[in-house]
Structure formats: C-alpha cells, structure tokens
Tab-separated table of C-alpha atoms in Angstrom:
chain	number	residue	atom	x	y	z
M	1325	MET	CA	-29.253	14.100	-21.491
M	1326	SER	CA	-26.270	16.219	-22.413
M	1327	TYR	CA	-26.030	18.107	-19.144
M	1328	ALA	CA	-28.024	15.715	-16.975
M	1329	HIS	CA	-25.241	14.138	-14.932
M	1330	PRO	CA	-21.492	14.175	-15.613
M	1331	ASN	CA	-21.252	10.879	-13.755
M	1332	LEU	CA	-24.184	9.280	-15.534
M	1333	ILE	CA	-22.821	9.871	-19.040
M	1334	PRO	CA	-19.604	7.808	-18.566
M	1335	SER	CA	-21.570	5.298	-16.516
M	1336	VAL	CA	-23.905	4.539	-19.411
M	1337	ALA	CA	-21.083	4.604	-21.962
M	1338	MET	CA	-19.140	2.037	-19.945
M	1339	GLY	CA	-22.197	-0.147	-19.420
M	1340	SER	CA	-23.111	-0.014	-23.106
M	1341	ARG	CA	-19.583	-0.949	-24.154
C-alpha cells in the first residue's frame, strides 16, 4: 500500500479527511 499508487494515497487521505 506504500508504493501501490502515488495518486491513490492522496486520494484516500483526502476522502478519509
């Protein structure tokens, strides 16, 4: 999940917040 998708990480972080 660390190096899965550079665009998915911020996407989830924004959706969670």
